[in-house]
Amino acid sequence: MAENGNGSVKEGFEMPEIKYTKLFINGEFVDAASGKEFETRDPRTGDVIANIAEADKVDVDLAVKAAREAFDHGPWPRMSGYERGRILHKYADLIEQHIEELAALDGIDAGKLFAFGKAVDIPGAIRMLRYYASAADKIHGETLKLNGAYQGYTLKEPIGVVGVIIPWNFPSMMFFLKVSPALAAGCTVVVKPAEQTPLSALFYAKLAKEAGIPDGALNVVNGFGPTAGAALTSHMDVDNISFTGSPEIGSVIMQSAATSNLKTVSLELGGKSPMIIFDDANLDMAVGLASAAVFFNKGEICVAGSRVYVQEGIYDEFVKKVIEVAKGWVVGDPFDPKVNMGPQVDKVQYERVLKYIEYGKRDGATLLTGGKPCGEKGYYIEPTIFADVKEDMKIAQDEIFGPVMSLIKFKTIEEAIERANCTKYGLAAGILTNDINIANRVSRSVRAGTVWINCYFVFDADAPFGGFKMSGFGRDQGMNAIEKYLQVKSVITPIYNSPWL
Amino acid sequence: MMGQRLVSSLLSRCLYASHRILNPLTRQERKLGLARRISQRFSTLTAIEDPVTPPVEVKYTKLLINGQFVDAASGKTFPTLDPRTGEVIAHVAEGDSVDIDCAVKVARKAFDEGPWPKMTAYERSRILFKFADLIDEHNDELAALESWDNGKPFEQSAKEEVPLLSRTIRYYAGWADKIHGLIVPGDGAHHVQVLREPIGVAGQIIPWNFPLVMFAWKVGPALACGNTVVLKPAEQTPLTALYAAALLHEAGLPDGVLNVVSGFGPTAGSALAGHMEVDKIAFTGSTGAGKIIQELAAKSNLKSVTLELGGKSPFIVMDDANVDQAVELAHSALFHNQGQCCCAGSRTFVHERVYDEFVEKAKARALKRVVGDPFKQGVEQGPQIDEEQFSKILEYITSGIDSGATLVAGGGRAGNKGFYIQPTVFSDVKDEMTIAQEEIFGPVQTILKFKNLNEVIQRANASPYGLAAGVFTNNLNNANTLMRALRVGTVWINCYNLLDAAIPFGGYKMSGIGREKGMDSLNSYLQVKAVITPLENHAWL
């Protein structure tokens, strides 16, 4: 626990000026058609940071119209991949010039660690953008081997207008996870950021214009899911929807796509990812990774390693050490560089996490450490560890999205695999072992989209990311992500007198 | 001894594919006489005036080894000449086998100990992107230096080639973090990974016709993959490679990763190609020299070899073509860069139905071509690279006349100093004539007549070369048939000389081995390693 006042603003730090609060449509900042606004709050204090223009269906229609026009008649898909890439690189350069300001915006809006934002989040978003900037000229169709005297080939065409709905836990990274490959592919985009974290997306919209992204190619409409979000997902002129968020909303989005124009959908949803620690693992590394896997970003991360399976031979020792580590995590103001963990994003999440802690106690899990709110104001919660957790308990089944670790003891590899897979989710898994056979076996057996062996949270622009089962479908990152934003067209024509077929 | 002389002759001439060894004095005399004779028949297009002073100074003339500009171990230098006048631009340090050894040693160390191959690909890409930005910042200096050393129009250097350099570097910078091996299915319970690793120390020998573009094609993919490089530029054009390499170091390239050793083929070039510590050799130049390079690789350590060699590329004009457009395209396909392109469209096959009209218009276009000081605005054609090439081209023109082809334009020297040649057009050219068979590497267009598709396919393919082809037609079926039937590495349909970074380029037959540019070029600079381990109790196979 941080001694130096949870929730207090650090002296000497200059809060960023809030410059952009309107909707960004067709290259201009505009008020919502209704004139409505909503408040975005600082989770350290619960105070209002700014009033933000609130889009609803009318505004989404305008944004889609602009994106449609930019796609159907505008320069963006008609440029060479190299030209698009040059503009996206310029965009990355501009973001690089504002790293501190952007990290601060995400800090006050989402309660994210400022130092981490500066060092990891924003540079990671830049890296993502650069990756796709230089992928824009590497989208290849193929010539085909047809069963007859035909010349055939595939064209990979941009899919059209892409709707993007992103969550509040990594506002910058999520924005570029979706927007970069879509723009690189030549699509135009309408983004609805989370209503909790509308600020950095508007800044990115402004920088996009400055970099030379044509008007209408990137639009940002802040607002709420049931109004703005629903209008986007059910829109007849949107060709693809890419969503990151909860499975419940993912299901709504998919239905909305189905009942409108059958737009293609990709969903990156929740997780209840297992971290499986075998007897032969390096114990200190295991303790460090397991605690980071669930406490990092206050547990507000879809890939949180929230079920920690520890083999019986090292279980007791592990428990002792992990409690120590959890107690050492400093909770406090995210702008304080000594702090490891800031506040939960808002009151709803804060109360939800505390409710799950109560479920854990009620269902008979043993609370080893934490379990309480901390600080006098704001939404801070102690790093919390439960032991003796069973798969049928609520805390082992549901995504808590908070700093709550569930510890589970296991005996054999078979048992670990079976229990790790005993979830409706399949986003990620961690394996800690030095045994090559265990590592290979478990990697193939765990039904999850990412497996980290002796590491965790190693995200990379080049490593595809997404879920099995109810963690969603489709992949972000890597060259796979670009495929979501491309149509494949086969072109076939007879060929005469070919010397080979 | 004879073998050694041949090595010397071929390597030193790089792109020049000579099949004859002539007495230079005799040749000189014959050429001058011929030039005078022809000049009287066809007037010079533009008076070659006093040369414009190039707006650039020569900063780098030494060898670049381990991040330092150093003299050759022997202390020797050689002059690099201005093709407009034949005068010396600068004296450049002349590397030989001792310097190559030294450069390979540091490249080896930089590869084996790092940091270059041990950095993340993203970090490597950031340095290469920075390099590209520096190239853009120094666009006009690089372009001026290129035109001064090579004789190509400054506008071509400044607006096409230097931008192509930065563009190609950016292309490969972007590949650095996208080099993927496959996970392949085993027949049994095995986990199989394919790693694509940097190959090691790459030796690269580049020609004088596009010094900076060739630099990009070689250095870009080699560095993006994590290799270290020893580069030997052509002795005719050593200046821009040194300048570009200096910028690359300014961008943050670690010492020893790119070493530039200027020098001659028989000494520096063969030391590099035959070096036991060089893992790969990539060469662009003449077919003759390519053979020697491959032989040196074979006799030393079996290093892998990429060769991009000569060509005698057909440009086929079908009878449905818009003749005006075809003439313009065929003209630029051949005359671009003073005809000094390995992929020059040097056999212009024209369908008999449009042949006469084509020849008339091709002649008119050639006569209009503006020849002059490459630093003068509006000039389309500068001097040939050097006296040797100049003389050789005039020889070929004589051979054309002697073999009965009809000289319809040009045919001689332009002006009376430097290495300028009039844009020259021959009609009534027959396949068996020397000018239709050998790579002239000069501004000499040879126009041949054909009757039908099958005939032109057969004749176009009747060449030891297979680098490129142009097809001019709006008929989809003819275009598709030709596209598949031509045994060449590149087919341009209704366009020519499109050399985008992403398009693989290279030759069939004696035009070479391997491909440069595009994804394919990465393969030349990567080793493939298969890693297999058993799976126990696998969940699936």
XYZ file of N, CA, C and O in Angstrom, chain A residues 52 83 113 128 152 202 216 319 338 372 407 420 436 449 460 487:
64
model
N -17.968 15.698 -22.769
C -17.636 15.187 -24.093
C -18.910 15.117 -24.934
O -19.950 14.664 -24.441
N 2.257 4.891 -50.285
C 1.813 6.236 -49.888
C 1.025 6.190 -48.584
O 1.220 7.021 -47.704
N -1.099 3.788 -15.060
C 0.178 4.302 -14.581
C 0.802 5.201 -15.637
O 0.987 4.799 -16.782
N 2.819 -0.477 -33.018
C 1.730 -1.124 -33.747
C 1.453 -0.376 -35.053
O 1.318 -0.971 -36.121
N -5.654 -17.638 -63.243
C -6.423 -17.215 -62.084
C -5.555 -16.518 -61.065
O -4.370 -16.840 -60.939
N -9.619 11.205 -29.323
C -9.840 12.477 -30.016
C -8.515 13.137 -30.375
O -8.368 13.745 -31.439
N -12.596 12.006 -43.522
C -13.559 10.915 -43.672
C -12.945 9.533 -43.533
O -13.662 8.567 -43.296
N 2.928 -20.183 -2.223
C 1.925 -19.394 -1.497
C 2.621 -18.369 -0.596
O 2.280 -17.186 -0.582
N 6.494 5.545 -8.134
C 6.747 4.404 -7.241
C 5.549 3.435 -7.206
O 5.657 2.338 -6.679
N -9.763 -5.808 0.372
C -10.454 -4.596 0.820
C -10.131 -3.424 -0.111
O -9.092 -3.395 -0.770
N -5.932 -19.054 -6.580
C -4.867 -20.069 -6.530
C -5.465 -21.470 -6.456
O -6.383 -21.716 -5.674
N -7.424 -26.497 -16.569
C -7.153 -25.224 -17.260
C -8.168 -24.991 -18.367
O -8.603 -23.867 -18.611
N 10.943 -29.511 -21.735
C 10.525 -29.269 -23.123
C 9.283 -30.082 -23.479
O 8.408 -29.620 -24.219
N -5.828 -18.782 -27.397
C -5.249 -18.122 -28.567
C -3.797 -17.703 -28.414
O -3.108 -17.485 -29.400
N 3.174 -8.497 -29.052
C 4.043 -7.982 -30.098
C 3.192 -7.703 -31.319
O 2.267 -8.455 -31.619
N -11.168 -8.070 -48.455
C -11.980 -9.032 -49.184
C -11.048 -9.787 -50.125
O -10.068 -9.232 -50.599
